Amino acid sequence: MSESRPAAVLVLAAGEGRRMKSRLPKVLHSLCGRSMVGHALAVAGELDPERLVVVVGHGRDQVSAEVTGQSPGALVVVQDQQLGTGHAVRMVTETLGDFRGTVVVTYGDMPLLRGQTLRELVDVHHAGGNAVTVLTATGDPAGYGRIVRDADGAFLRIVEQRDATPAELAIDEYNSGCYAFDGALLADAIKRVTTDNTQQQEYLTDVVGILRGDGHPIGTVLAADVAEIHGVNDRVQLAAARRALNDRILEHWMRAGVTIVDPATTWVDVTVTIGQDAEIGPQVQLTGATAIADGARIGPGCLLEDTVVGEDAVLLHAVCRQAEVGPGVTVGPYAFLRPGTRISENAHIGCHVELKNAEVGPGAKVPHLTYVGDAHIGADANIGAGTIFANYDGVGKHHTDVGEHAFVGSNSVLVAPVAIGDGAYTAAGSVITGDVASGELGVARGRQHNSHGWVERNRQGTRSADAAKRARSE
């Protein structure tokens, strides 16, 4: 086994998180496209450990399901009673046995932690031949255990805030709770942790003290960004972490050649990809597996979920879910692309148009005020304003085919199943219930009848009647 490859990464995710005030276990609250524990698993996976272990407790079934979904190879260990971080690690060693190699400990509520920080922790641990290496940070240490050093700067101990002297409280370097341990030494020391404290719990910090007392070398790594080691305990902290992570994501894409007009109102999931020279306008949310190609323009006012957008496409004030938008396509404003919608190159989807499970061919136009459901529209076809593809009969959904270069007149209703052939027309205002063959004009509407003198007879004394009388006399 490579020295740089940990024997295990342990993600502690058993806490209840009462301050979240939620039916959902704390670590399942999401930010930027993943649950908190999902972020922890992704970062742990960057180390390529021999074993990835997650300790669950509160909401174990839900958390276990999330773990399995995010990292199918991860092992789940149950901590029936939440009796401290040391107890959680002891449950792992008692369940899985001792680890030979480096064991990294992280947390399921620390979504801003970077893989590169853990990699540095492991590298320093190996280079120093340490029994344990502690990830620390500097800044406001309120609530955290202080890192106490000797006059030469060497690590002495970790002192919890409630036990610290005034001099120790003034120390601004503090413990993150993340560690790299020698697995064999950890397995021995964890058995010697006691509950001799005010909370009567087993703390992992005590393992550090035990190893130091045994004369083993202890090292530290200072986190470059203090935000990385902050846990999330309530929804205020969750919002702050979401903002920080989103800012990190946006910076990444801007440095990669993406224009983001208003970062303050733009939200992008970690799972999204964006091509060079794409432009993301204000008030845009890109979520899930959304992929934006080079040169596309998204926004203002767009929500894209699991949607693929081709090169140089333009989407304005659009909501798209599980849709495919081809190169050069224009969508919006105020269009809704529902799951299964596929728009081919250079097509146009206009104002107040909704599509569901619909395929629109190259160069076709659905300009405005139209519903298209369960349909295929051929290349260069034109769908007039106010058209309805009536796909549902109250029991089942049915399909409509519109051929290439066909023209559907305004305010038509196409009652599925029905086919409009290549080059065929439907007259405006028609209710089409039968197929229209290629090159035919389908007309399905009553003849117009004008009742002479109706207004003057039936609306006497109104302005309409006066105007009609005046026009007739002239």
PDB file of N, CA and C in Angstrom, residues 357-392:
ATOM      1  N   ASN A 357     -41.859  16.143 -22.934  1.00  0.00           N
ATOM      2  CA  ASN A 357     -41.613  14.930 -23.725  1.00  0.00           C
ATOM      3  C   ASN A 357     -41.827  15.215 -25.206  1.00  0.00           C
ATOM      4  N   ALA A 358     -41.226  16.306 -25.649  1.00  0.00           N
ATOM      5  CA  ALA A 358     -41.426  16.761 -27.018  1.00  0.00           C
ATOM      6  C   ALA A 358     -40.086  16.922 -27.715  1.00  0.00           C
ATOM      7  N   GLU A 359     -40.051  16.541 -28.987  1.00  0.00           N
ATOM      8  CA  GLU A 359     -38.856  16.694 -29.796  1.00  0.00           C
ATOM      9  C   GLU A 359     -39.128  17.727 -30.870  1.00  0.00           C
ATOM     10  N   VAL A 360     -38.309  18.753 -30.909  1.00  0.00           N
ATOM     11  CA  VAL A 360     -38.466  19.837 -31.873  1.00  0.00           C
ATOM     12  C   VAL A 360     -37.282  19.778 -32.832  1.00  0.00           C
ATOM     13  N   GLY A 361     -37.580  19.676 -34.140  1.00  0.00           N
ATOM     14  CA  GLY A 361     -36.546  19.478 -35.142  1.00  0.00           C
ATOM     15  C   GLY A 361     -35.746  20.729 -35.445  1.00  0.00           C
ATOM     16  N   PRO A 362     -34.680  20.566 -36.219  1.00  0.00           N
ATOM     17  CA  PRO A 362     -33.814  21.703 -36.541  1.00  0.00           C
ATOM     18  C   PRO A 362     -34.582  22.838 -37.218  1.00  0.00           C
ATOM     19  N   GLY A 363     -34.349  24.046 -36.752  1.00  0.00           N
ATOM     20  CA  GLY A 363     -34.936  25.218 -37.374  1.00  0.00           C
ATOM     21  C   GLY A 363     -36.426  25.404 -37.153  1.00  0.00           C
ATOM     22  N   ALA A 364     -37.046  24.508 -36.414  1.00  0.00           N
ATOM     23  CA  ALA A 364     -38.490  24.640 -36.176  1.00  0.00           C
ATOM     24  C   ALA A 364     -38.750  25.780 -35.201  1.00  0.00           C
ATOM     25  N   LYS A 365     -39.989  26.302 -35.248  1.00  0.00           N
ATOM     26  CA  LYS A 365     -40.338  27.447 -34.412  1.00  0.00           C
ATOM     27  C   LYS A 365     -41.649  27.170 -33.668  1.00  0.00           C
ATOM     28  N   VAL A 366     -41.588  27.387 -32.366  1.00  0.00           N
ATOM     29  CA  VAL A 366     -42.788  27.370 -31.523  1.00  0.00           C
ATOM     30  C   VAL A 366     -42.780  28.716 -30.796  1.00  0.00           C
ATOM     31  N   PRO A 367     -43.256  29.780 -31.459  1.00  0.00           N
ATOM     32  CA  PRO A 367     -42.923  31.130 -30.994  1.00  0.00           C
ATOM     33  C   PRO A 367     -43.617  31.585 -29.727  1.00  0.00           C
ATOM     34  N   HIS A 368     -44.901  31.250 -29.517  1.00  0.00           N
ATOM     35  CA  HIS A 368     -45.545  31.843 -28.349  1.00  0.00           C
ATOM     36  C   HIS A 368     -46.874  31.189 -27.995  1.00  0.00           C
ATOM     37  N   LEU A 369     -47.158  31.223 -26.681  1.00  0.00           N
ATOM     38  CA  LEU A 369     -48.468  30.860 -26.134  1.00  0.00           C
ATOM     39  C   LEU A 369     -48.920  29.480 -26.575  1.00  0.00           C
ATOM     40  N   THR A 370     -48.056  28.477 -26.407  1.00  0.00           N
ATOM     41  CA  THR A 370     -48.340  27.143 -26.938  1.00  0.00           C
ATOM     42  C   THR A 370     -47.967  26.078 -25.931  1.00  0.00           C
ATOM     43  N   TYR A 371     -48.781  24.990 -25.890  1.00  0.00           N
ATOM     44  CA  TYR A 371     -48.434  23.802 -25.121  1.00  0.00           C
ATOM     45  C   TYR A 371     -48.174  22.660 -26.086  1.00  0.00           C
ATOM     46  N   VAL A 372     -46.985  22.033 -25.941  1.00  0.00           N
ATOM     47  CA  VAL A 372     -46.607  20.892 -26.767  1.00  0.00           C
ATOM     48  C   VAL A 372     -46.282  19.735 -25.837  1.00  0.00           C
ATOM     49  N   GLY A 373     -47.112  18.690 -25.869  1.00  0.00           N
ATOM     50  CA  GLY A 373     -46.881  17.531 -25.024  1.00  0.00           C
ATOM     51  C   GLY A 373     -46.872  16.256 -25.828  1.00  0.00           C
ATOM     52  N   ASP A 374     -45.895  15.394 -25.601  1.00  0.00           N
ATOM     53  CA  ASP A 374     -45.801  14.083 -26.259  1.00  0.00           C
ATOM     54  C   ASP A 374     -45.893  14.232 -27.768  1.00  0.00           C
ATOM     55  N   ALA A 375     -44.899  14.921 -28.324  1.00  0.00           N
ATOM     56  CA  ALA A 375     -44.985  15.248 -29.746  1.00  0.00           C
ATOM     57  C   ALA A 375     -43.617  15.255 -30.399  1.00  0.00           C
ATOM     58  N   HIS A 376     -43.653  15.116 -31.732  1.00  0.00           N
ATOM     59  CA  HIS A 376     -42.476  15.338 -32.565  1.00  0.00           C
ATOM     60  C   HIS A 376     -42.823  16.421 -33.576  1.00  0.00           C
ATOM     61  N   ILE A 377     -41.977  17.450 -33.627  1.00  0.00           N
ATOM     62  CA  ILE A 377     -42.167  18.537 -34.584  1.00  0.00           C
ATOM     63  C   ILE A 377     -40.988  18.500 -35.540  1.00  0.00           C
ATOM     64  N   GLY A 378     -41.268  18.402 -36.843  1.00  0.00           N
ATOM     65  CA  GLY A 378     -40.222  18.243 -37.838  1.00  0.00           C
ATOM     66  C   GLY A 378     -39.433  19.514 -38.101  1.00  0.00           C
ATOM     67  N   ALA A 379     -38.376  19.340 -38.873  1.00  0.00           N
ATOM     68  CA  ALA A 379     -37.478  20.447 -39.183  1.00  0.00           C
ATOM     69  C   ALA A 379     -38.227  21.582 -39.869  1.00  0.00           C
ATOM     70  N   ASP A 380     -37.947  22.808 -39.445  1.00  0.00           N
ATOM     71  CA  ASP A 380     -38.458  24.034 -40.063  1.00  0.00           C
ATOM     72  C   ASP A 380     -39.976  24.156 -40.023  1.00  0.00           C
ATOM     73  N   ALA A 381     -40.633  23.366 -39.191  1.00  0.00           N
ATOM     74  CA  ALA A 381     -42.076  23.540 -39.014  1.00  0.00           C
ATOM     75  C   ALA A 381     -42.335  24.800 -38.198  1.00  0.00           C
ATOM     76  N   ASN A 382     -43.545  25.354 -38.334  1.00  0.00           N
ATOM     77  CA  ASN A 382     -43.942  26.544 -37.583  1.00  0.00           C
ATOM     78  C   ASN A 382     -45.253  26.265 -36.869  1.00  0.00           C
ATOM     79  N   ILE A 383     -45.247  26.505 -35.550  1.00  0.00           N
ATOM     80  CA  ILE A 383     -46.439  26.277 -34.745  1.00  0.00           C
ATOM     81  C   ILE A 383     -47.002  27.642 -34.356  1.00  0.00           C
ATOM     82  N   GLY A 384     -48.227  27.943 -34.799  1.00  0.00           N
ATOM     83  CA  GLY A 384     -48.823  29.254 -34.578  1.00  0.00           C
ATOM     84  C   GLY A 384     -49.164  29.515 -33.120  1.00  0.00           C
ATOM     85  N   ALA A 385     -49.358  30.794 -32.821  1.00  0.00           N
ATOM     86  CA  ALA A 385     -49.643  31.216 -31.450  1.00  0.00           C
ATOM     87  C   ALA A 385     -50.924  30.576 -30.935  1.00  0.00           C
ATOM     88  N   GLY A 386     -50.901  30.196 -29.665  1.00  0.00           N
ATOM     89  CA  GLY A 386     -52.099  29.677 -29.012  1.00  0.00           C
ATOM     90  C   GLY A 386     -52.430  28.244 -29.339  1.00  0.00           C
ATOM     91  N   THR A 387     -51.497  27.500 -29.939  1.00  0.00           N
ATOM     92  CA  THR A 387     -51.763  26.108 -30.308  1.00  0.00           C
ATOM     93  C   THR A 387     -51.662  25.203 -29.077  1.00  0.00           C
ATOM     94  N   ILE A 388     -52.553  24.222 -29.024  1.00  0.00           N
ATOM     95  CA  ILE A 388     -52.539  23.233 -27.950  1.00  0.00           C
ATOM     96  C   ILE A 388     -52.400  21.845 -28.556  1.00  0.00           C
ATOM     97  N   PHE A 389     -51.396  21.116 -28.099  1.00  0.00           N
ATOM     98  CA  PHE A 389     -51.277  19.701 -28.435  1.00  0.00           C
ATOM     99  C   PHE A 389     -52.032  18.942 -27.347  1.00  0.00           C
ATOM    100  N   ALA A 390     -53.249  18.532 -27.633  1.00  0.00           N
ATOM    101  CA  ALA A 390     -54.115  17.889 -26.637  1.00  0.00           C
ATOM    102  C   ALA A 390     -53.720  16.414 -26.533  1.00  0.00           C
ATOM    103  N   ASN A 391     -52.805  16.124 -25.613  1.00  0.00           N
ATOM    104  CA  ASN A 391     -52.199  14.790 -25.555  1.00  0.00           C
ATOM    105  C   ASN A 391     -52.868  13.845 -24.562  1.00  0.00           C
ATOM    106  N   TYR A 392     -53.741  14.351 -23.701  1.00  0.00           N
ATOM    107  CA  TYR A 392     -54.290  13.545 -22.605  1.00  0.00           C
ATOM    108  C   TYR A 392     -55.805  13.465 -22.732  1.00  0.00           C
TER     109      TYR A 392
END
